[in-house]
Coordinates of C-alpha atoms in Angstrom, one line a residue:
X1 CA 0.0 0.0 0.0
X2 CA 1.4 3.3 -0.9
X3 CA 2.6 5.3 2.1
X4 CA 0.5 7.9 1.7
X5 CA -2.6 6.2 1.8
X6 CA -1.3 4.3 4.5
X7 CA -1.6 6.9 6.7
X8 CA -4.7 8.2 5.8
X9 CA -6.2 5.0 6.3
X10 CA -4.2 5.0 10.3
X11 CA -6.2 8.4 10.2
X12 CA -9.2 7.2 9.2
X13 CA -9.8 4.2 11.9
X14 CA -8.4 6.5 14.3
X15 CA -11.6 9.0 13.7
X16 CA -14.4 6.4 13.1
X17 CA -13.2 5.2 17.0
X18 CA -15.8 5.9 19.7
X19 CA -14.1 8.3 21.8
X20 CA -14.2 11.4 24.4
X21 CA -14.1 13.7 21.6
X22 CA -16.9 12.2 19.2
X23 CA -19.2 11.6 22.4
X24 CA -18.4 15.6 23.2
X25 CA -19.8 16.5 20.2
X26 CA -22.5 14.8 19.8
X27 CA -23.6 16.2 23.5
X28 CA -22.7 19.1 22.5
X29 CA -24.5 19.0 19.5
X30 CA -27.8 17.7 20.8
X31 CA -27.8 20.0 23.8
X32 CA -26.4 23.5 22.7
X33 CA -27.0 23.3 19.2
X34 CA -24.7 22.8 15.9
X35 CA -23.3 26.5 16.1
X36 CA -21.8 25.3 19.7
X37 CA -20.6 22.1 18.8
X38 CA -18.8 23.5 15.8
X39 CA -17.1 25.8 18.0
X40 CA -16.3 22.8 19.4
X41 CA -14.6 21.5 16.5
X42 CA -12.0 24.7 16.3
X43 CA -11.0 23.7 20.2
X44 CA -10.3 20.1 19.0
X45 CA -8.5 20.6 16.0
X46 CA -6.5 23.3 18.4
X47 CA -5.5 20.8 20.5
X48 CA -4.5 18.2 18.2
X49 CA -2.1 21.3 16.4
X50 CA -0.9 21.4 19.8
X51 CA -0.1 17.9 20.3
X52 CA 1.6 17.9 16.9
X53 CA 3.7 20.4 18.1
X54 CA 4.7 18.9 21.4
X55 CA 5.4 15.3 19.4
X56 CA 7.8 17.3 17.0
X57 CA 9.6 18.7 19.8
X58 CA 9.9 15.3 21.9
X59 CA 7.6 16.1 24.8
X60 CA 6.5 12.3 24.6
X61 CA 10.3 11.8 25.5
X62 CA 9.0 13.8 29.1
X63 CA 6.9 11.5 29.6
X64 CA 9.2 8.6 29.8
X65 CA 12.2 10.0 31.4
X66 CA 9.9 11.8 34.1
X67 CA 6.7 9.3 34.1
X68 CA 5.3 11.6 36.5
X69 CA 4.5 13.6 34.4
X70 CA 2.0 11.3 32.5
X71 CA 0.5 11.0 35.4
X72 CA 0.1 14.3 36.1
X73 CA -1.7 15.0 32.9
X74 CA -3.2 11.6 32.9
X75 CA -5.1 12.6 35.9
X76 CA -6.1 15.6 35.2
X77 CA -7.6 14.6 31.9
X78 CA -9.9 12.0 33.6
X79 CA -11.1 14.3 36.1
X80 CA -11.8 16.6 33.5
X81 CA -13.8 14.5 31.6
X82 CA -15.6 13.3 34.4
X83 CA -16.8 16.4 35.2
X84 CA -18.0 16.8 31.7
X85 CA -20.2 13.4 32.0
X86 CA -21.2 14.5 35.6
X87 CA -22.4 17.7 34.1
X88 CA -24.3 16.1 31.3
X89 CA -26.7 14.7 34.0
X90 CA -28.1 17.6 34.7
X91 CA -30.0 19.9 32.6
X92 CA -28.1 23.2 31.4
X93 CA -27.6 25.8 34.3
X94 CA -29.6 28.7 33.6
X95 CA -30.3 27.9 30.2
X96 CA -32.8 29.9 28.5
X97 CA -35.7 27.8 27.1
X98 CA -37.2 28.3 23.2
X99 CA -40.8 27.3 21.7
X100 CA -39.6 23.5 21.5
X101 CA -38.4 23.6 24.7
X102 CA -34.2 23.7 23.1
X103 CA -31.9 25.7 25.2
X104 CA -30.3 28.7 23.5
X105 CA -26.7 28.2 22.1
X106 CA -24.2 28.2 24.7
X107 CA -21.3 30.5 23.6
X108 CA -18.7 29.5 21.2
X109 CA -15.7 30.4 23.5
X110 CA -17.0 28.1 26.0
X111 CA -17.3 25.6 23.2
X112 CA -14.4 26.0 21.9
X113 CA -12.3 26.2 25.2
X114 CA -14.1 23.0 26.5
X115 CA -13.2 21.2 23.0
X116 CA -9.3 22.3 23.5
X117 CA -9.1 20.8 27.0
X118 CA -10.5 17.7 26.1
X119 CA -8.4 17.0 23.7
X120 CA -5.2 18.6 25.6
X121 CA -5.6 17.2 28.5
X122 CA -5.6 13.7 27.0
X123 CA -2.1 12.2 27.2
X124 CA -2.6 9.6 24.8
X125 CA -3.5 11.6 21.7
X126 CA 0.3 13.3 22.6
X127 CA 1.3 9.9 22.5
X128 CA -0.8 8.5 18.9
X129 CA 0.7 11.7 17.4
X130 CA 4.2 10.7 18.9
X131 CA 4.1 7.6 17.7
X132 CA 2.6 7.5 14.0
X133 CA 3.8 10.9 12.7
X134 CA 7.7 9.5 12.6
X135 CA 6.8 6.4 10.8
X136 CA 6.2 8.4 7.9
X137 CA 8.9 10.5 7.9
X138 CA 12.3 10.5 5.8
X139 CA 15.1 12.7 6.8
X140 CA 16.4 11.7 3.0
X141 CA 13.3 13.5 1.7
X142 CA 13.8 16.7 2.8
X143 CA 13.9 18.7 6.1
X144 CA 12.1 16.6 9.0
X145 CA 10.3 19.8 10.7
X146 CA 8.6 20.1 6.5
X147 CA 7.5 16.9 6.6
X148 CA 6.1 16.9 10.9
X149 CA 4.5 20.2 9.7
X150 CA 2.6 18.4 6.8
X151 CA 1.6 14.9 8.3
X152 CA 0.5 17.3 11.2
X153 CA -1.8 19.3 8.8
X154 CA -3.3 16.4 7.5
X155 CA -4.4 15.1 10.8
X156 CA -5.8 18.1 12.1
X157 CA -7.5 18.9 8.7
X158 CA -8.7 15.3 8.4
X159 CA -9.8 15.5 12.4
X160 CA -12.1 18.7 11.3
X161 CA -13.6 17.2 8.7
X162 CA -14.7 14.0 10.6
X163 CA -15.6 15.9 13.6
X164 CA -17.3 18.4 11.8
X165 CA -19.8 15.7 10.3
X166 CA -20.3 14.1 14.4
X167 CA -21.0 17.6 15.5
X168 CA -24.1 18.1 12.3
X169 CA -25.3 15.3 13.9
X170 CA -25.8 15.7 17.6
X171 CA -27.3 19.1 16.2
X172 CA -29.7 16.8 14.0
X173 CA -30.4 14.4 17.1
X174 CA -31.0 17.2 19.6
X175 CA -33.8 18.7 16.6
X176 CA -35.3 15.5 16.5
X177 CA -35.6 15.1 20.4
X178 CA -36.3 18.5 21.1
X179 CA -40.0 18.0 22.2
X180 CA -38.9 14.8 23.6
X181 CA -38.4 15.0 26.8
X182 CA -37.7 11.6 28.0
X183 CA -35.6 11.0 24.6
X184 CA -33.8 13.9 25.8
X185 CA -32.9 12.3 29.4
X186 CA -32.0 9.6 28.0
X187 CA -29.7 11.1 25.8
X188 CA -28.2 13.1 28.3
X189 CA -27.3 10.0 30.7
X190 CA -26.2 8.0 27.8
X191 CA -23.6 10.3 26.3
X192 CA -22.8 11.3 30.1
X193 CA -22.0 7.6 31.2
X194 CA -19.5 7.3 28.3
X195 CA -17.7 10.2 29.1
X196 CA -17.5 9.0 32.6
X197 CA -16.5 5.6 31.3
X198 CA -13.6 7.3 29.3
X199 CA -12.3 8.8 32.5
X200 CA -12.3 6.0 34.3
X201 CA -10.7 3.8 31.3
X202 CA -8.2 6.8 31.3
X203 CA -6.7 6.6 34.3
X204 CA -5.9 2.6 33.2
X205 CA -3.7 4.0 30.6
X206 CA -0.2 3.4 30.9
X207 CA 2.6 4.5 28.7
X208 CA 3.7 1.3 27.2

């Protein structure tokens, strides 16, 4: 298989995996609307520029010479998102109610802040990006930080593109439920339990 597509594909699977980030905006989409979970998108795709970054400049390498430090962000990712699934349980905090019963848009710097830490805070998307970017790189091709700079574009592009479609439909879901009140509940509890499930399956992480 030609390289390139090779790492597409890597891309790909990674993208179509259930994760913190999909189940964020989905939630995000069904409860605040597709304007908020978009905003959303721009903090994800933030964050995984970040992470790019840090791979290029060896912060993985941190990690294993001070494990600590994995730890450290390890932890503090899991609590995070387990204060987002905590949170889903309950309705939005002073929310302001429309015909159908929708709460107005929550505010895109919100969104877009609570995308970024999400995504930050997660140690192992520092460590996917530290881990498949230099497979595909060739010092005899050309200058390494060119080709980091590229393969990082792609993923954040690609990551936009497949988040962007998760985030058109939680806004779809939370149109279809939004007279639904028990549908809503439900959907609130379920997309809150898995982001409580992803903390706790977080702090089982190790470095390998």
């Amino acid at each position: 298989m030609d390289e390139k597509l090779l790492y597409l594909t890597a891309l790909t699977m990674i993208y179509l995996m259930p994760g913190p980030d999909m189940i964020l905006l989905l939630q995000t989409g069904a409860r605040q609307g597709r304007r908020a979970a978009l905003a959303t998108v721009l903090g994800l795709a933030v964050a995984r520029a970040c992470h790019v970054t840090l791979a290029a400049v060896g912060l993985a390498t941190l990690f294993k010479v001070l494990p600590w430090t994995f730890e450290v962000v390890k932890y503090t990712g899991a609590a995070y998102l387990l204060w987002l699934g905590v949170k889903m349980f309950r309705p939005v905090a002073g929310a302001v109610q429309g015909p159908g019963g929708a709460a107005v848009r929550g505010t895109w710097r919100a969104a877009i802040a609570q995308g970024f830490l999400t995504n930050l805070l997660n140690p192992k998307a520092l460590l996917f990006c530290s881990v498949l970017l230099p497979q595909f790189i060739h010092p005899a091709q050309g200058a390494v930080g060119e080709q980091f700079a590229l393969l990082g574009l792609v993923l954040v592009v690609m990551g936009m593109m497949f988040d962007g479609v998760y985030a058109l439909a939680g806004g779809w879901v939370g149109r279809q439920l939004e007279q639904r009140a028990l549908a809503q509940k439900v959907q609130q509890w379920v997309f809150g339990g898995l982001l409580v499930g992803f903390a706790v399956r977080l702090v089982w992480v190790q470095q390998g």
